């Protein structure tokens, strides 16, 4: 695994992105931003599962202004997602957003970008230059690869911001196509000192989207690229946060809550392991501590296969063995499988 690329840290509210800061997990609300109550509720759900930064869509002035009321009801920094109209960025800054995301594909006029940069600088608010393969600037050179066109679009806007003495910059270059995304990030990573927000855009429903995002985000992280991640899924945004942490945990880049190890089950299993593992997963969402929990389908191989788990259960017909660090600590009846395991997890 490559060492993490050095980047110049920026501050989004209380959260540092880049430098030596932990890789930040973020998500985006799916509520109507103008509906302050629902948006706060959704952000609270995101906070509960560990989301560290949240972005909201700002389609109009009312949405931009709603940010000040939303901010009062939440505790993580909020980023305003701006497209097309630079005045919405100004309104979001006025309302107290902690970060801005601009798309150079639809706001590129120097005069307008300068107005945003001046207002952001006065408040010390960073800007993410969020390039999307699907909305490249019209001036992009069609002879270049899509990845190179994305990089050029970002560099163009970075140059403009730097000429205005603005350097609170973060960059993303997202595409649905994973090789394109990786090529774009690898190229820009060597050219700029700014932190990178990584993700795969429009990745899809959880089943497909998690795989696509994991391949893309996971590969980049393995290459040492990425300071904050967002997994885009057609699902409740909580799923994005959970998937984000799972990617980081898989690469040992962050610890966050429990790790669940479960056997795939096979002809040897005498209980419904899929059902039990799903129930345990649901319970573990509520637990903060970094504990490794194993759910195994048989007493013969279970404890051995999950030796490094902190707490585990190996199920047999009607009964299961509970184990701690590979050592047997008790036997439980089938009706108590879940409660007994969770009681040991709580006690650990
Ligand atoms: S732990 Fe037992 S039931 Fe599960 S896959 Fe291994 S052998 Fe099969």
GROMACS .gro file of C-alpha atoms and ligand atoms in nm:
model
  356
    1UNK     CA    1   0.000   0.000   0.000
    2UNK     CA    2   0.138   0.343  -0.092
    3UNK     CA    3   0.196   0.601   0.181
    4UNK     CA    4  -0.069   0.870   0.187
    5UNK     CA    5  -0.005   1.157  -0.052
    6UNK     CA    6   0.095   1.476   0.133
    7UNK     CA    7  -0.170   1.745   0.106
    8UNK     CA    8  -0.225   2.089   0.244
    9UNK     CA    9  -0.489   2.062   0.516
   10UNK     CA   10  -0.801   2.277   0.512
   11UNK     CA   11  -1.054   2.338   0.784
   12UNK     CA   12  -1.425   2.284   0.724
   13UNK     CA   13  -1.584   2.404   1.046
   14UNK     CA   14  -1.435   2.185   1.319
   15UNK     CA   15  -1.321   1.914   1.073
   16UNK     CA   16  -0.973   1.907   0.918
   17UNK     CA   17  -0.947   1.758   0.569
   18UNK     CA   18  -0.604   1.665   0.435
   19UNK     CA   19  -0.259   1.669   0.591
   20UNK     CA   20  -0.234   1.408   0.864
   21UNK     CA   21  -0.601   1.426   0.961
   22UNK     CA   22  -0.795   1.099   0.948
   23UNK     CA   23  -0.970   1.039   0.616
   24UNK     CA   24  -1.308   1.203   0.661
   25UNK     CA   25  -1.637   1.026   0.586
   26UNK     CA   26  -1.906   1.246   0.439
   27UNK     CA   27  -2.249   1.217   0.288
   28UNK     CA   28  -2.524   1.425   0.133
   29UNK     CA   29  -2.885   1.467   0.243
   30UNK     CA   30  -3.166   1.350   0.019
   31UNK     CA   31  -3.433   1.571   0.173
   32UNK     CA   32  -3.557   1.901   0.030
   33UNK     CA   33  -3.315   2.147   0.191
   34UNK     CA   34  -3.599   2.400   0.223
   35UNK     CA   35  -3.771   2.151   0.455
   36UNK     CA   36  -3.558   2.240   0.756
   37UNK     CA   37  -3.719   1.989   0.994
   38UNK     CA   38  -3.672   1.683   0.769
   39UNK     CA   39  -3.322   1.790   0.673
   40UNK     CA   40  -3.217   1.828   1.037
   41UNK     CA   41  -3.370   1.488   1.114
   42UNK     CA   42  -3.177   1.322   0.834
   43UNK     CA   43  -2.850   1.491   0.935
   44UNK     CA   44  -2.904   1.373   1.294
   45UNK     CA   45  -2.940   1.016   1.163
   46UNK     CA   46  -2.614   1.065   0.976
   47UNK     CA   47  -2.440   1.203   1.286
   48UNK     CA   48  -2.559   0.897   1.479
   49UNK     CA   49  -2.373   0.663   1.246
   50UNK     CA   50  -2.053   0.870   1.246
   51UNK     CA   51  -2.091   1.099   0.944
   52UNK     CA   52  -1.840   1.383   0.981
   53UNK     CA   53  -1.938   1.630   0.709
   54UNK     CA   54  -2.270   1.676   0.534
   55UNK     CA   55  -2.355   1.838   0.204
   56UNK     CA   56  -2.694   1.977   0.111
   57UNK     CA   57  -2.831   2.067  -0.230
   58UNK     CA   58  -2.893   2.436  -0.285
   59UNK     CA   59  -3.129   2.464  -0.583
   60UNK     CA   60  -3.261   2.811  -0.493
   61UNK     CA   61  -3.231   3.106  -0.256
   62UNK     CA   62  -3.478   2.961  -0.008
   63UNK     CA   63  -3.261   2.649   0.022
   64UNK     CA   64  -2.949   2.863   0.069
   65UNK     CA   65  -3.116   3.063   0.345
   66UNK     CA   66  -3.242   2.746   0.516
   67UNK     CA   67  -2.880   2.661   0.595
   68UNK     CA   68  -2.871   2.898   0.891
   69UNK     CA   69  -3.169   2.728   1.059
   70UNK     CA   70  -3.036   2.379   0.972
   71UNK     CA   71  -2.700   2.467   1.123
   72UNK     CA   72  -2.860   2.547   1.456
   73UNK     CA   73  -3.009   2.197   1.475
   74UNK     CA   74  -2.699   1.990   1.387
   75UNK     CA   75  -2.345   1.947   1.513
   76UNK     CA   76  -2.140   1.854   1.203
   77UNK     CA   77  -2.018   2.108   0.946
   78UNK     CA   78  -2.245   2.170   0.649
   79UNK     CA   79  -2.138   2.216   0.286
   80UNK     CA   80  -2.355   2.392   0.028
   81UNK     CA   81  -2.373   2.222  -0.311
   82UNK     CA   82  -2.396   2.492  -0.577
   83UNK     CA   83  -2.463   2.464  -0.949
   84UNK     CA   84  -2.536   2.719  -1.223
   85UNK     CA   85  -2.604   3.032  -1.016
   86UNK     CA   86  -2.311   3.195  -0.836
   87UNK     CA   87  -2.553   3.405  -0.630
   88UNK     CA   88  -2.663   3.090  -0.449
   89UNK     CA   89  -2.305   3.047  -0.329
   90UNK     CA   90  -2.310   3.401  -0.193
   91UNK     CA   91  -2.644   3.336  -0.021
   92UNK     CA   92  -2.515   3.009   0.131
   93UNK     CA   93  -2.207   3.189   0.266
   94UNK     CA   94  -2.431   3.457   0.407
   95UNK     CA   95  -2.638   3.183   0.577
   96UNK     CA   96  -2.326   3.042   0.744
   97UNK     CA   97  -2.230   2.731   0.545
   98UNK     CA   98  -1.894   2.578   0.646
   99UNK     CA   99  -1.791   2.483   0.294
  100UNK     CA  100  -1.893   2.530  -0.068
  101UNK     CA  101  -1.893   2.290  -0.360
  102UNK     CA  102  -1.881   2.449  -0.703
  103UNK     CA  103  -1.902   2.270  -1.037
  104UNK     CA  104  -1.666   2.427  -1.293
  105UNK     CA  105  -1.887   2.270  -1.561
  106UNK     CA  106  -2.161   2.519  -1.485
  107UNK     CA  107  -2.001   2.813  -1.299
  108UNK     CA  108  -1.677   2.914  -1.467
  109UNK     CA  109  -1.708   3.281  -1.562
  110UNK     CA  110  -1.408   3.448  -1.391
  111UNK     CA  111  -1.613   3.744  -1.266
  112UNK     CA  112  -1.860   3.516  -1.091
  113UNK     CA  113  -1.598   3.283  -0.948
  114UNK     CA  114  -1.410   3.588  -0.820
  115UNK     CA  115  -1.719   3.716  -0.641
  116UNK     CA  116  -1.759   3.380  -0.466
  117UNK     CA  117  -1.387   3.356  -0.381
  118UNK     CA  118  -1.386   3.704  -0.227
  119UNK     CA  119  -1.688   3.628  -0.009
  120UNK     CA  120  -1.552   3.284   0.090
  121UNK     CA  121  -1.210   3.425   0.175
  122UNK     CA  122  -1.360   3.692   0.398
  123UNK     CA  123  -1.521   3.412   0.601
  124UNK     CA  124  -1.237   3.160   0.573
  125UNK     CA  125  -1.466   2.912   0.399
  126UNK     CA  126  -1.308   2.648   0.169
  127UNK     CA  127  -1.434   2.568  -0.178
  128UNK     CA  128  -1.441   2.224  -0.335
  129UNK     CA  129  -1.391   2.228  -0.707
  130UNK     CA  130  -1.618   1.938  -0.789
  131UNK     CA  131  -1.567   1.822  -1.147
  132UNK     CA  132  -1.811   1.565  -1.285
  133UNK     CA  133  -1.745   1.367  -1.603
  134UNK     CA  134  -2.111   1.420  -1.696
  135UNK     CA  135  -2.096   1.800  -1.680
  136UNK     CA  136  -1.762   1.909  -1.823
  137UNK     CA  137  -1.712   2.271  -1.929
  138UNK     CA  138  -1.809   2.336  -2.291
  139UNK     CA  139  -1.455   2.446  -2.370
  140UNK     CA  140  -1.312   2.101  -2.282
  141UNK     CA  141  -1.078   1.960  -2.546
  142UNK     CA  142  -1.250   1.656  -2.702
  143UNK     CA  143  -0.917   1.517  -2.827
  144UNK     CA  144  -0.814   1.446  -2.468
  145UNK     CA  145  -0.937   1.151  -2.263
  146UNK     CA  146  -1.236   1.222  -2.037
  147UNK     CA  147  -1.002   1.189  -1.737
  148UNK     CA  148  -0.767   1.451  -1.882
  149UNK     CA  149  -1.057   1.682  -1.964
  150UNK     CA  150  -1.167   1.652  -1.601
  151UNK     CA  151  -0.818   1.731  -1.476
  152UNK     CA  152  -0.794   2.032  -1.708
  153UNK     CA  153  -1.131   2.165  -1.592
  154UNK     CA  154  -1.012   2.146  -1.229
  155UNK     CA  155  -0.671   2.300  -1.304
  156UNK     CA  156  -0.835   2.586  -1.490
  157UNK     CA  157  -1.050   2.675  -1.191
  158UNK     CA  158  -0.762   2.624  -0.945
  159UNK     CA  159  -0.554   2.870  -1.149
  160UNK     CA  160  -0.834   3.121  -1.135
  161UNK     CA  161  -0.877   3.085  -0.757
  162UNK     CA  162  -0.502   3.105  -0.698
  163UNK     CA  163  -0.483   3.422  -0.908
  164UNK     CA  164  -0.735   3.567  -0.662
  165UNK     CA  165  -0.507   3.464  -0.376
  166UNK     CA  166  -0.752   3.196  -0.266
  167UNK     CA  167  -0.609   2.861  -0.157
  168UNK     CA  168  -0.870   2.702   0.071
  169UNK     CA  169  -0.923   2.447  -0.201
  170UNK     CA  170  -1.033   2.085  -0.217
  171UNK     CA  171  -1.081   1.898  -0.544
  172UNK     CA  172  -1.289   1.609  -0.670
  173UNK     CA  173  -1.298   1.447  -1.014
  174UNK     CA  174  -1.584   1.201  -1.025
  175UNK     CA  175  -1.704   0.973  -1.300
  176UNK     CA  176  -1.927   0.666  -1.308
  177UNK     CA  177  -1.651   0.480  -1.491
  178UNK     CA  178  -1.397   0.353  -1.237
  179UNK     CA  179  -1.081   0.346  -1.459
  180UNK     CA  180  -1.158   0.705  -1.573
  181UNK     CA  181  -1.196   0.819  -1.213
  182UNK     CA  182  -0.871   0.653  -1.107
  183UNK     CA  183  -0.681   0.796  -1.404
  184UNK     CA  184  -0.811   1.147  -1.329
  185UNK     CA  185  -0.719   1.137  -0.959
  186UNK     CA  186  -0.377   0.983  -1.022
  187UNK     CA  187  -0.301   1.258  -1.269
  188UNK     CA  188  -0.414   1.550  -1.053
  189UNK     CA  189  -0.261   1.409  -0.735
  190UNK     CA  190   0.086   1.488  -0.871
  191UNK     CA  191  -0.001   1.836  -0.992
  192UNK     CA  192  -0.160   2.011  -0.694
  193UNK     CA  193  -0.102   2.033  -0.318
  194UNK     CA  194  -0.471   2.043  -0.223
  195UNK     CA  195  -0.666   1.772  -0.044
  196UNK     CA  196  -0.878   1.540  -0.258
  197UNK     CA  197  -1.239   1.438  -0.205
  198UNK     CA  198  -1.283   1.101  -0.372
  199UNK     CA  199  -1.585   0.908  -0.491
  200UNK     CA  200  -1.758   0.744  -0.782
  201UNK     CA  201  -2.054   0.939  -0.908
  202UNK     CA  202  -2.404   0.794  -0.957
  203UNK     CA  203  -2.270   0.459  -0.841
  204UNK     CA  204  -2.620   0.309  -0.811
  205UNK     CA  205  -2.832   0.106  -0.572
  206UNK     CA  206  -2.655  -0.042  -0.267
  207UNK     CA  207  -2.584  -0.383  -0.417
  208UNK     CA  208  -2.408  -0.245  -0.725
  209UNK     CA  209  -2.308   0.094  -0.595
  210UNK     CA  210  -2.115  -0.036  -0.297
  211UNK     CA  211  -1.910  -0.264  -0.521
  212UNK     CA  212  -1.839   0.008  -0.776
  213UNK     CA  213  -1.752   0.261  -0.506
  214UNK     CA  214  -1.536   0.017  -0.317
  215UNK     CA  215  -1.335  -0.072  -0.626
  216UNK     CA  216  -1.285   0.295  -0.715
  217UNK     CA  217  -1.240   0.450  -0.371
  218UNK     CA  218  -1.054   0.147  -0.237
  219UNK     CA  219  -0.805   0.149  -0.524
  220UNK     CA  220  -0.735   0.520  -0.483
  221UNK     CA  221  -0.690   0.488  -0.108
  222UNK     CA  222  -0.456   0.195  -0.161
  223UNK     CA  223  -0.254   0.421  -0.392
  224UNK     CA  224  -0.237   0.677  -0.110
  225UNK     CA  225  -0.486   0.915  -0.273
  226UNK     CA  226  -0.785   1.064  -0.092
  227UNK     CA  227  -0.849   1.282   0.213
  228UNK     CA  228  -1.226   1.256   0.236
  229UNK     CA  229  -1.466   1.007   0.084
  230UNK     CA  230  -1.828   0.998  -0.015
  231UNK     CA  231  -1.993   0.678  -0.130
  232UNK     CA  232  -2.285   0.784  -0.355
  233UNK     CA  233  -2.573   0.540  -0.329
  234UNK     CA  234  -2.935   0.537  -0.437
  235UNK     CA  235  -3.036   0.466  -0.079
  236UNK     CA  236  -3.073   0.634   0.260
  237UNK     CA  237  -2.751   0.835   0.312
  238UNK     CA  238  -2.681   0.634   0.629
  239UNK     CA  239  -2.588   0.347   0.394
  240UNK     CA  240  -2.327   0.575   0.234
  241UNK     CA  241  -2.164   0.645   0.570
  242UNK     CA  242  -2.165   0.280   0.675
  243UNK     CA  243  -2.010   0.178   0.340
  244UNK     CA  244  -1.752   0.458   0.370
  245UNK     CA  245  -1.630   0.335   0.706
  246UNK     CA  246  -1.627  -0.025   0.588
  247UNK     CA  247  -1.396   0.074   0.301
  248UNK     CA  248  -1.163   0.259   0.539
  249UNK     CA  249  -1.171  -0.026   0.792
  250UNK     CA  250  -1.091  -0.282   0.523
  251UNK     CA  251  -0.770  -0.094   0.445
  252UNK     CA  252  -0.691  -0.035   0.813
  253UNK     CA  253  -0.709   0.339   0.753
  254UNK     CA  254  -0.963   0.406   1.028
  255UNK     CA  255  -1.118   0.233   1.322
  256UNK     CA  256  -1.486   0.292   1.357
  257UNK     CA  257  -1.721   0.080   1.561
  258UNK     CA  258  -1.726  -0.300   1.547
  259UNK     CA  259  -1.600  -0.528   1.274
  260UNK     CA  260  -1.836  -0.815   1.198
  261UNK     CA  261  -1.685  -1.139   1.078
  262UNK     CA  262  -1.940  -1.396   0.964
  263UNK     CA  263  -1.891  -1.723   0.787
  264UNK     CA  264  -2.065  -1.765   0.450
  265UNK     CA  265  -2.248  -2.072   0.590
  266UNK     CA  266  -2.240  -2.408   0.416
  267UNK     CA  267  -2.395  -2.753   0.430
  268UNK     CA  268  -2.248  -2.806   0.774
  269UNK     CA  269  -2.453  -2.525   0.934
  270UNK     CA  270  -2.760  -2.630   1.134
  271UNK     CA  271  -2.905  -2.283   1.194
  272UNK     CA  272  -2.996  -1.990   0.971
  273UNK     CA  273  -2.663  -1.804   0.983
  274UNK     CA  274  -2.765  -1.544   0.725
  275UNK     CA  275  -3.057  -1.436   0.944
  276UNK     CA  276  -2.850  -1.436   1.263
  277UNK     CA  277  -2.561  -1.241   1.105
  278UNK     CA  278  -2.805  -0.980   0.969
  279UNK     CA  279  -2.963  -0.939   1.313
  280UNK     CA  280  -2.620  -0.903   1.475
  281UNK     CA  281  -2.519  -0.646   1.211
  282UNK     CA  282  -2.829  -0.440   1.291
  283UNK     CA  283  -2.750  -0.448   1.666
  284UNK     CA  284  -2.385  -0.357   1.610
  285UNK     CA  285  -2.481  -0.031   1.434
  286UNK     CA  286  -2.563   0.103   1.781
  287UNK     CA  287  -2.221   0.013   1.925
  288UNK     CA  288  -1.927   0.256   1.911
  289UNK     CA  289  -1.634   0.052   2.036
  290UNK     CA  290  -1.391  -0.109   1.792
  291UNK     CA  291  -1.462  -0.474   1.870
  292UNK     CA  292  -1.437  -0.772   1.636
  293UNK     CA  293  -1.744  -0.995   1.652
  294UNK     CA  294  -1.774  -1.333   1.480
  295UNK     CA  295  -2.089  -1.522   1.382
  296UNK     CA  296  -2.000  -1.874   1.273
  297UNK     CA  297  -2.218  -2.152   1.141
  298UNK     CA  298  -2.073  -2.455   1.316
  299UNK     CA  299  -1.908  -2.558   1.636
  300UNK     CA  300  -1.650  -2.771   1.454
  301UNK     CA  301  -1.479  -2.499   1.253
  302UNK     CA  302  -1.632  -2.179   1.390
  303UNK     CA  303  -1.410  -2.080   1.685
  304UNK     CA  304  -1.094  -2.186   1.503
  305UNK     CA  305  -1.180  -1.987   1.190
  306UNK     CA  306  -1.260  -1.679   1.397
  307UNK     CA  307  -0.971  -1.704   1.644
  308UNK     CA  308  -0.884  -1.337   1.628
  309UNK     CA  309  -1.240  -1.222   1.706
  310UNK     CA  310  -1.294  -1.058   2.045
  311UNK     CA  311  -1.635  -1.215   2.092
  312UNK     CA  312  -1.793  -1.486   1.882
  313UNK     CA  313  -2.068  -1.738   1.854
  314UNK     CA  314  -2.038  -2.077   1.686
  315UNK     CA  315  -2.378  -2.232   1.630
  316UNK     CA  316  -2.476  -2.597   1.641
  317UNK     CA  317  -2.815  -2.769   1.639
  318UNK     CA  318  -3.030  -2.583   1.897
  319UNK     CA  319  -2.722  -2.470   2.092
  320UNK     CA  320  -2.420  -2.248   2.037
  321UNK     CA  321  -2.082  -2.195   2.194
  322UNK     CA  322  -1.988  -1.842   2.290
  323UNK     CA  323  -1.622  -1.764   2.269
  324UNK     CA  324  -1.392  -1.481   2.364
  325UNK     CA  325  -1.055  -1.449   2.187
  326UNK     CA  326  -1.095  -1.807   2.064
  327UNK     CA  327  -1.164  -1.950   2.415
  328UNK     CA  328  -1.499  -2.110   2.497
  329UNK     CA  329  -1.686  -1.907   2.763
  330UNK     CA  330  -2.034  -2.063   2.762
  331UNK     CA  331  -2.312  -2.251   2.587
  332UNK     CA  332  -2.647  -2.090   2.497
  333UNK     CA  333  -2.988  -2.207   2.373
  334UNK     CA  334  -3.106  -2.114   2.022
  335UNK     CA  335  -3.363  -1.863   2.148
  336UNK     CA  336  -3.084  -1.671   2.325
  337UNK     CA  337  -2.823  -1.666   2.045
  338UNK     CA  338  -2.862  -1.296   1.967
  339UNK     CA  339  -2.920  -1.165   2.321
  340UNK     CA  340  -2.636  -1.368   2.474
  341UNK     CA  341  -2.390  -1.261   2.206
  342UNK     CA  342  -2.488  -0.897   2.240
  343UNK     CA  343  -2.463  -0.915   2.620
  344UNK     CA  344  -2.100  -1.033   2.584
  345UNK     CA  345  -2.031  -0.759   2.329
  346UNK     CA  346  -2.167  -0.496   2.571
  347UNK     CA  347  -1.958  -0.642   2.855
  348UNK     CA  348  -1.635  -0.655   2.654
  349LIG     S1  349  -1.792  -2.203   0.999
  349LIG    FE1  350  -1.885  -2.404   0.967
  349LIG     S2  351  -2.085  -2.354   0.873
  349LIG    FE2  352  -1.961  -2.172   0.851
  349LIG     S3  353  -1.871  -2.194   0.648
  349LIG    FE3  354  -1.721  -2.273   0.796
  349LIG     S4  355  -1.764  -2.493   0.802
  349LIG    FE4  356  -1.944  -2.397   0.706
   0.00000   0.00000   0.00000
